Amino acid sequence: MKISFFGAAREVTGSCFCVEFENKRVLIDCGLQQGGSNGFGQTFPFHPGEIDYVIITHAHIDHSGRLPLLVKQGFKGSIYATEPTCKLLDIMLRDSAHIQELEALWASRKKRRAGTTAPEPLYTMEDALRVFPLLVLCGYRDVTRISDEFSFSFTDAGHLLGSAYVELWLTEDDKRKKIVFSGDIGTPGHPMIRTPEYIDEADVVVMESTYGDRNHEDTFDTVTELAKVIENTLAKGGNVVCPSFAIGRTQDLLYHIREIKERGLVQGYPDFLVYLYSPLAKAATKLYSEELTDYLNDETLALIDSGIQPLYFEGLHIIETSEDSKRLNDDRTPKVIISSSGMCDAGRIRHHLKHNLWRQECAVVFTGFQALGTLGRTIVDGVVSSVSLFGEEIAVRCQIHNFRNMSSHADREELLKWIDSFKKRKPECVFVVHGEDQTCKNFALRLVEQDYKAIAPKYSSIYDLETYEPIFEGKELVRRSEMDRERRDSPVFQRLMLAGMRLVEVISRNKGGTNKDLAKFADQVDSLSNKWDR
Ligand SMILES: [Zn+2]
Ligand SMILES: [Zn+2]
């Protein structure tokens, strides 16, 4: 019995793991790589035709976005997921195929003009449509028995509608093992989503560690803080731009904004306008409000019972066409704009950033984890004064807010609580995945300190599930964005960038200093910036 790590190994995207037993291969998740490339791209390091079963933990694209490619390259088996996941996949994979086709079309126009060969899309709508007949709907806590050697079930992970931990029971040579895959672990108190459940026994656990190195702030109240940002920005005549994942985070934002309006928290502009442009977000919002209500938490169901639509409110405009979305940029009325993608690496949000990033009076609110190499991460890290969008350098002058607490991922304390809940049978081995390189390694060390055998496997590594020794050590990731940056920037410019990053570190180390010192420091930094901002 062995396990291979084909994605989300020392990085947060591209979840894809394979368990082999009795000559059968089960793939857990089949996610898209985001943030450019990890140096290995979207290619599978295995033959999809040799996979027997696929199980999907939840519908987020970093867990499911390569399913059409898997089918295109020869996978013919069944794909098991919960009912909400299957319904969300139906809209999400169509949207993803549409984006792949569009991107290939744009790239092919460019290539043709340059006289080189046009690239193929990663997959097409036709490939996505071939995924749906393979989907098998499963209920939470129902055990699906495939054979004497193999059964599995889904348990609510409280991260997204339909999200689940997968529990696998496998037998090989009369030896039985229970393996639990965490998928993404949710956080309690999240809007609309039920509280994450716990599991109390396993032999092996494969767990995520996105926020394995930090805790969410207890005192941060999302609704009040968001209301403040909206009030202050509208007062200056600016727009609030929210890059948002179409499934999950957009619905959270709509839920919070409805509450802000109901409680009259934006006093100066109670009738403020909110524009949502993302055909996928629109479809997902409809699913949340109509077909998937059975899966909502009690608080949301109580709202619906009292006649309140949790995701719709006065002043919400759902935009249908990209022409209408473009028109928003000419309309100077201050407003809130929600668009995808959440990490700003594709989609309409890039146009809205182009028109708002350079305006001091505007604000950009990030609400989700920004993976390394994405435009969102570059902006959030605050290490650049401008970004390149559609071939133009756009200055970053607006207010940047990072609402980490809106995350639907467990923080470090919650992750530790989750792994400590395996009380009936403590896992013999924990594989730490779905976190950045250092985070995975640190979280694994933390578990070792607490007497677990914990490993942060490398990309494409293979482990024996009897001895937990590596059969293949795996490869170090090389980020394309880092390689590109090295190639593009002169050594002197790289030195300047490093000096800038050091300055940001020095600033954060001065937190808590006297007002006099901080003001002096701020004046000096300002005068340096004024001197060089030309
Ligand atoms: Zn997720
Ligand atoms: Zn994820």
Short mmCIF file of N, CA and C and ligand atoms in Angstrom, two decimals, residues 58 60 62-63 159-160 184 408-409 434, ligand 1:
data_model
loop_
_atom_site.label_atom_id
_atom_site.label_comp_id
_atom_site.label_asym_id
_atom_site.label_seq_id
_atom_site.Cartn_x
_atom_site.Cartn_y
_atom_site.Cartn_z
N HIS A 58 -13.99 18.77 -2.14
CA HIS A 58 -14.91 19.91 -2.30
C HIS A 58 -14.68 20.59 -3.63
N HIS A 60 -13.89 23.65 -4.69
CA HIS A 60 -12.92 24.70 -5.04
C HIS A 60 -11.98 24.21 -6.15
N ASP A 62 -8.93 24.55 -6.81
CA ASP A 62 -7.61 23.96 -6.50
C ASP A 62 -7.75 22.52 -6.02
N HIS A 63 -8.99 22.00 -5.96
CA HIS A 63 -9.21 20.60 -5.59
C HIS A 63 -9.90 19.82 -6.71
N HIS A 159 -16.17 23.96 5.45
CA HIS A 159 -15.29 24.91 4.76
C HIS A 159 -16.01 25.59 3.60
N LEU A 160 -16.90 24.85 2.95
CA LEU A 160 -17.68 25.32 1.81
C LEU A 160 -18.90 24.41 1.74
N ASP A 184 -9.92 20.71 2.76
CA ASP A 184 -9.69 21.97 3.48
C ASP A 184 -10.55 21.95 4.73
N SER A 408 -12.10 30.80 5.24
CA SER A 408 -12.89 29.65 5.69
C SER A 408 -11.97 28.48 6.00
N HIS A 409 -10.68 28.80 6.26
CA HIS A 409 -9.70 27.78 6.68
C HIS A 409 -9.46 27.87 8.18
N HIS A 434 -0.84 21.11 1.56
CA HIS A 434 -1.68 22.28 1.33
C HIS A 434 -1.28 23.46 2.23
ZN ZN B 1 -11.18 25.07 -0.39
#
